[in-house]
XYZ file of C-alpha atoms in Angstrom:
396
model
C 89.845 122.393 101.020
C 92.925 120.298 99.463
C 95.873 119.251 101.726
C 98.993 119.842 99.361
C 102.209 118.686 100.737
C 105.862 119.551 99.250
C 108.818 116.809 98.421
C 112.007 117.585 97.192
C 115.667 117.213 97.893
C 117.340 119.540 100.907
C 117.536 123.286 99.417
C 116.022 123.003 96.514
C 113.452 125.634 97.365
C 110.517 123.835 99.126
C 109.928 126.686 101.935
C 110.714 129.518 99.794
C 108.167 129.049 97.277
C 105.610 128.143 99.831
C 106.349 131.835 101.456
C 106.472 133.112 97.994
C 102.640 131.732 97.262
C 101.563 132.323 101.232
C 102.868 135.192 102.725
C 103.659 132.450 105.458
C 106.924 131.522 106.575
C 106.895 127.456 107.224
C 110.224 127.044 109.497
C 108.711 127.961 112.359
C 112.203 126.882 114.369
C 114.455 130.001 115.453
C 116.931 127.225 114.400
C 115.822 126.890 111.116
C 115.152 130.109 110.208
C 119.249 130.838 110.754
C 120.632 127.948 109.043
C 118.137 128.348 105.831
C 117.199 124.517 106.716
C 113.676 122.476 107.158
C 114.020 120.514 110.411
C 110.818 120.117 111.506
C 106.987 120.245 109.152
C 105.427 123.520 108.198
C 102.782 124.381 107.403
C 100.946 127.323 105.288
C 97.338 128.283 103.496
C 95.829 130.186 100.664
C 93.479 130.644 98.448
C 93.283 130.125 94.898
C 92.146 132.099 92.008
C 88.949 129.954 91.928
C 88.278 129.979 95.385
C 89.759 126.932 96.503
C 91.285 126.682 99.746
C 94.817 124.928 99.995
C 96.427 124.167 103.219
C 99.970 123.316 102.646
C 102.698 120.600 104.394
C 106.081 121.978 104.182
C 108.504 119.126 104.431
C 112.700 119.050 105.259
C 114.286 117.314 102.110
C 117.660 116.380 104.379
C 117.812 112.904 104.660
C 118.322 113.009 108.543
C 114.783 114.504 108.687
C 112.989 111.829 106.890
C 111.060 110.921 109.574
C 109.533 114.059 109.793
C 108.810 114.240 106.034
C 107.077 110.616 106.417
C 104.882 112.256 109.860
C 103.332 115.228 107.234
C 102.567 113.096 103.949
C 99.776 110.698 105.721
C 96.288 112.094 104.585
C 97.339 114.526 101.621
C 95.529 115.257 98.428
C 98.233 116.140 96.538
C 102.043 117.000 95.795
C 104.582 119.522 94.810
C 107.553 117.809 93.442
C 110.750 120.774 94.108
C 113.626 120.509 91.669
C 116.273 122.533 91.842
C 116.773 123.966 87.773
C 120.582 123.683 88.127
C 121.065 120.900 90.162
C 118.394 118.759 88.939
C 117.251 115.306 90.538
C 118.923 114.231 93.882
C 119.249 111.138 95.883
C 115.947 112.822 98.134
C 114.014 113.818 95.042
C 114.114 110.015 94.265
C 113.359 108.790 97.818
C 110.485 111.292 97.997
C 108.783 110.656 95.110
C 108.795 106.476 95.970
C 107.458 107.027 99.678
C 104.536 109.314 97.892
C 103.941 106.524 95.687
C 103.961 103.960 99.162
C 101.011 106.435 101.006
C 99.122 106.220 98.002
C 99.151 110.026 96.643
C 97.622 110.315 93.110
C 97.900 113.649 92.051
C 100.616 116.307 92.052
C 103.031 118.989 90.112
C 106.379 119.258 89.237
C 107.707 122.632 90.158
C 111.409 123.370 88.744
C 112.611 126.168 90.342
C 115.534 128.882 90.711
C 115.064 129.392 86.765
C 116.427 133.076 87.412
C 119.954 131.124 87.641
C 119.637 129.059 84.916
C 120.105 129.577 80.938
C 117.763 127.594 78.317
C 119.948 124.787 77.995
C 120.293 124.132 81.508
C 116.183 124.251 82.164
C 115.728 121.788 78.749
C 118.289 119.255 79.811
C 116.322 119.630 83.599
C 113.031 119.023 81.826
C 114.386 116.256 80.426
C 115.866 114.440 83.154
C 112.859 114.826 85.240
C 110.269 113.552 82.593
C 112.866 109.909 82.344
C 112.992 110.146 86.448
C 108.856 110.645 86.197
C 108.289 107.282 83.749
C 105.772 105.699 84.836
C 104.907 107.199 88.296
C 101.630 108.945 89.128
C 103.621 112.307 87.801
C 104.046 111.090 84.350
C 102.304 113.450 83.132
C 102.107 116.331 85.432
C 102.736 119.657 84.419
C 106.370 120.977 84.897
C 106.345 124.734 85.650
C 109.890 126.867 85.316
C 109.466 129.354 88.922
C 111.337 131.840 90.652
C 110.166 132.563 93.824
C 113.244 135.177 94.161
C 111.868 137.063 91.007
C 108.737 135.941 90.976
C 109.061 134.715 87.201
C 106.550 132.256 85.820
C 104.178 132.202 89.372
C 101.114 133.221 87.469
C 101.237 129.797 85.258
C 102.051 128.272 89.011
C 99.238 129.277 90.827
C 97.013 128.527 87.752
C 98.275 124.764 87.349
C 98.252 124.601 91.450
C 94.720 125.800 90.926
C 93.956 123.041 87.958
C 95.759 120.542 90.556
C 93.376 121.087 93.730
C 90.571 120.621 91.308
C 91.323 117.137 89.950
C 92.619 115.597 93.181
C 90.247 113.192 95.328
C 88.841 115.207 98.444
C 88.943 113.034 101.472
C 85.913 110.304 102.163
C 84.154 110.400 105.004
C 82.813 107.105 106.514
C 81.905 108.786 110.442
C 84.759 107.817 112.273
C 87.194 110.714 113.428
C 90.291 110.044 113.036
C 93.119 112.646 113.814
C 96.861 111.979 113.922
C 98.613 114.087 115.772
C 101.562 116.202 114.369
C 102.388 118.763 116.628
C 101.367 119.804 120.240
C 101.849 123.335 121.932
C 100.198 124.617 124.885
C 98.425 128.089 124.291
C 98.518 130.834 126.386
C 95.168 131.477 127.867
C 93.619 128.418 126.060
C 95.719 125.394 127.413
C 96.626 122.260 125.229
C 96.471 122.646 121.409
C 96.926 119.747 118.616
C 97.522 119.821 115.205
C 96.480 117.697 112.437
C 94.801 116.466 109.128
C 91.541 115.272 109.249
C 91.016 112.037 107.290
C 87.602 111.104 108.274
C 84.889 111.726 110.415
C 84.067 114.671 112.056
C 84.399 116.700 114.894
C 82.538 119.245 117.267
C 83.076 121.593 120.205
C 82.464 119.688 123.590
C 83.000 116.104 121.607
C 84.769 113.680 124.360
C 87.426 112.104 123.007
C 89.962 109.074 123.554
C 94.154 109.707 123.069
C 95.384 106.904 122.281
C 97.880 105.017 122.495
C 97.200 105.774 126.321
C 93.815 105.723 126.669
C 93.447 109.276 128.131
C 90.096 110.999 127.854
C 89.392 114.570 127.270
C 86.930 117.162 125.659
C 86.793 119.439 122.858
C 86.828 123.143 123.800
C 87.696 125.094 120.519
C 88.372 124.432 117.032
C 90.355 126.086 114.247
C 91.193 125.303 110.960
C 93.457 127.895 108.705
C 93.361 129.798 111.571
C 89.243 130.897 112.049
C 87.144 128.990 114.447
C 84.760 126.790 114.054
C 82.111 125.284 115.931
C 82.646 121.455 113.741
C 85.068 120.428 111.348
C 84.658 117.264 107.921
C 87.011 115.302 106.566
C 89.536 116.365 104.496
C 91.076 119.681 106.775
C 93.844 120.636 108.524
C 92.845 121.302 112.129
C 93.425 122.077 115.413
C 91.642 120.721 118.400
C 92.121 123.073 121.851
C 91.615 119.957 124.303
C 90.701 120.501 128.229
C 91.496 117.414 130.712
C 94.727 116.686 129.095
C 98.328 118.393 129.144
C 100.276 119.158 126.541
C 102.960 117.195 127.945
C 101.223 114.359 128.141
C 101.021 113.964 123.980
C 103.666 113.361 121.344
C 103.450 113.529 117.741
C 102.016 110.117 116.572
C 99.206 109.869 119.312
C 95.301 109.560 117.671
C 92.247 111.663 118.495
C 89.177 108.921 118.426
C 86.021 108.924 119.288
C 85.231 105.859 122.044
C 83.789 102.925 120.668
C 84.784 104.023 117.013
C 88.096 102.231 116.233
C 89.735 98.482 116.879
C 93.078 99.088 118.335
C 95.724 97.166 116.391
C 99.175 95.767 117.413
C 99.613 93.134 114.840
C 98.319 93.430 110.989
C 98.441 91.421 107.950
C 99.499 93.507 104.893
C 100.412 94.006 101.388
C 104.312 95.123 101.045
C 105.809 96.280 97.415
C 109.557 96.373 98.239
C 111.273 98.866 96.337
C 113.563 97.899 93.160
C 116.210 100.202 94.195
C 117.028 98.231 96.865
C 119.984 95.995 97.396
C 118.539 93.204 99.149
C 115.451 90.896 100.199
C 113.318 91.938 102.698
C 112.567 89.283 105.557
C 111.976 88.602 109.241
C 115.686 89.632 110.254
C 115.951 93.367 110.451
C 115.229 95.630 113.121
C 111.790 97.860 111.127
C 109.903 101.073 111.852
C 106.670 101.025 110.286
C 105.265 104.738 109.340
C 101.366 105.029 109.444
C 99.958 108.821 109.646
C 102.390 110.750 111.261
C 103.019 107.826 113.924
C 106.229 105.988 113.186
C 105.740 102.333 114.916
C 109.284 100.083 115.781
C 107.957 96.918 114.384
C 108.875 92.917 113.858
C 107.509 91.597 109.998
C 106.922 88.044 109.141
C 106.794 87.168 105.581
C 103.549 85.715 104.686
C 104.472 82.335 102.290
C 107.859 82.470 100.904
C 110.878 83.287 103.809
C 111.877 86.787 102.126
C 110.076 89.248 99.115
C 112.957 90.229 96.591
C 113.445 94.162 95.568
C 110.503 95.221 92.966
C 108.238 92.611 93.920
C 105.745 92.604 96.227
C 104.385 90.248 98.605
C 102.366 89.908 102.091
C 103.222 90.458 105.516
C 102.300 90.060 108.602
C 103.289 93.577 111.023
C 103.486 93.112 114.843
C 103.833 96.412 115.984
C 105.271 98.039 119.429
C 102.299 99.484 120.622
C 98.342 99.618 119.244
C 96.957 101.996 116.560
C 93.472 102.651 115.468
C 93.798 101.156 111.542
C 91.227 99.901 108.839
C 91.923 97.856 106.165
C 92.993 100.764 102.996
C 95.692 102.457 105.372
C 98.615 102.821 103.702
C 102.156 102.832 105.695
C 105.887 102.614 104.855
C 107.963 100.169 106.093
C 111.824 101.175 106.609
C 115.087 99.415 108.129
C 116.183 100.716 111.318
C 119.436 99.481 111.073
C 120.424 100.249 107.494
C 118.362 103.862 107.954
C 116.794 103.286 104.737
C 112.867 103.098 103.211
C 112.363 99.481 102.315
C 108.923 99.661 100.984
C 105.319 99.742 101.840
C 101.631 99.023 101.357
C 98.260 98.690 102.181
C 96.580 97.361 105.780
C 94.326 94.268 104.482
C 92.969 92.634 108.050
C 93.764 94.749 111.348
C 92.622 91.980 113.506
C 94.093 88.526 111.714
C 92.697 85.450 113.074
C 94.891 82.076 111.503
C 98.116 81.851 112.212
C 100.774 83.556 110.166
C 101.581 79.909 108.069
C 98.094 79.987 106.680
C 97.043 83.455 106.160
C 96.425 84.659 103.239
C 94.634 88.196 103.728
C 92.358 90.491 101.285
C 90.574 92.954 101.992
C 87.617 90.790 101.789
C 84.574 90.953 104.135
C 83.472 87.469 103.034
C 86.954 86.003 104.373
C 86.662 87.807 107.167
C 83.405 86.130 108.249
C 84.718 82.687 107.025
C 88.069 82.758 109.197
C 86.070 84.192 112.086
C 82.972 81.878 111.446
C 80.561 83.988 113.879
C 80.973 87.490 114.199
C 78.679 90.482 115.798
C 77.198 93.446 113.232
C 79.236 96.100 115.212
C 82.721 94.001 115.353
C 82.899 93.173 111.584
C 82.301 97.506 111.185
C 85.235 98.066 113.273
C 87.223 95.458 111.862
C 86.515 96.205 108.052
C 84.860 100.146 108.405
C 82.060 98.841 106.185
C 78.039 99.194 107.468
C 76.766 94.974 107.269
C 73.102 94.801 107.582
C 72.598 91.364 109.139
C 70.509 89.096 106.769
C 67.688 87.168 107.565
């Protein structure tokens, strides 16, 4: 299976081509469903000429919702870049396509729709425009496919470049440690509590016990779907849901992690990479009120700059990240960092030591087992795992 998730500026056609291709209608909200308008994440599946299964993220492109976009992108294979034929790139396509770039996504498609309302010259001048938008991103050279998903015009060559897509994009590793960010939580009649979510590593199985964190609260695996069949396990790499007994649904949020006990270190302060983005108008430093945006948790957070006092826009630099409360991280998660106060996406980067031992003034973090062990000096087999997600075989 591939995890594809949509981007794209508010109405440009993100949910209608995703019921076009599905059958599935992604605003699952009576609310959004009357205004024509992604609130919340949806999400839909198919499968491809080839056999391929795709589960799909539908995401709002309104600015207010960004959060929401930034809980659905964690964990994803691939994108769907949604430009409107006539309108061509907005203030969200841009945003979208840089946050993509922060979580680390590799692999996508441009898809330019609403082509049934456009003449020649106004899809050439779009093609254009997109390909100087696109220079030098990871969609510089991804395929730009002219849709309607009113007429249905040019979905074959879709569906054939969506099938190329799921075929060159990275399936999810696996490194035994179950992992499962919550993004939505229902209870179901006759079954109880229900969460959804994508898989990123490990694996799970009916009557597994398992940890919530970031309360601590234990329960037990009683069913387990994915694209809607059950299962009796579920790998890496799928959307899921996990029926959980012991637990309420009211007791869970979006953001909360499904672990295993004994698998993860719990992390409220991290030492990080951070590439600041050019477009924006100012340094980034300790003053700022931050939210940082790891799976689909979004974490109010305090930064210190690692070295120099601030890290000026296109540059990057290191950070250290004390967080509100403590998540289950590795070194290789990626998160975005944006302003609270100025409501805009400052940058992100990459986890490099979730449990940093010197003191901010003389860190300077890689992702390095070997400086691990040095800063520590003595560390136990099973702690350096958990702090690194790497097997060390002591040597004698």
């Amino acid at each position: 299976m591939r995890i594809i998730a949509t981007a794209g500026h508010v109405d440009h056609g993100k949910s209608t081509l995703i019921r076009r291709l599905t059958g599935i209608n992604p605003d699952r909200w009576v609310e959004e469903q009357e205004r024509g308008l992604t609130i919340d994440l949806g999400f839909a599946h198919m499968q491809l000429p080839s056999g391929e299964s795709i589960a799909f993220i539908d995401v709002p492109g309104h600015t207010r919702f960004i959060g929401n976009m930034l809980a659905g992108v964690g964990g994803i294979n691939a994108c769907i870049l949604v430009i409107d034929g006539h309108e061509g790139w907005k203030p969200q396509t841009e945003e979208h396509l840089r946050i993509l770039e922060l979580v680390g996504v590799k692999h996508g498609m441009i898809a330019l729709t609403k082509i049934d309302l456009c003449d020649a010259d106004d899809r050439e001048l779009a093609t254009m425009d997109i390909a100087d938008h696109v220079a030098g991103t990871f969609l510089q050279d991804a395929p730009v496919i002219g849709l309607s998903a009113t007429s249905g015009e040019g979905l074959n060559e879709f569906i054939a470049a969506l099938d190329a897509l799921s075929q060159q994009s990275a399936p999810s590793s696996d490194h035994q440690r179950p992992r499962l960010f919550i993004d939505r939580v229902f209870a179901a009649k006759g079954s109880g509590t229900v969460v959804t979510g994508t898989l990123t590593d490990g694996s799970f199985s009916i009557g597994d016990n398992v940890i919530i964190t970031p309360s601590g609260r234990e329960a037990k695996i009683r069913g387990i779907q994915t694209l809607g069949q059950a299962v009796e396990s579920i790998e890496p790499g799928h959307r899921v849901a996990l029926n959980l007994s012991g637990i309420e649904h009211s007791e869970l949020l979006r953001g909360n992690v499904v672990i295993k006990d004994n698998n993860w270190h719990l992390s409220d302060r991290v030492d990080a990479s951070l590439q600041v983005l050019t477009s924006l108008s100012h340094v980034v430093s300790r003053r700022g009120a931050f939210t940082v945006h790891i799976g689909s948790d979004e974490i109010p957070a305090r930064i210190r700059v690692l070295g120099p006092e601030s890290i000026a826009p296109g540059n990057e630099g290191l950070v250290r990240l004390h967080l509100a409360r403590a998540v289950p991280l590795l070194p290789g998660d990626r998160f975005v960092l944006r302003e609270s106060g100025r409501s805009e996406t400052v940058g992100g980067g990459e986890i490099l030591d979730v449990a940093p031992k010197l003191p901010a003034s003389r860190a300077q973090p890689t992702r390095s087992v070997e400086r691990l062990i040095a800063e520590h000096g003595w560390i136990q087999a099973d702690r350096l795992a958990l702090l690194t997600g790497e097997k060390c075989e002591p040597q004698f």
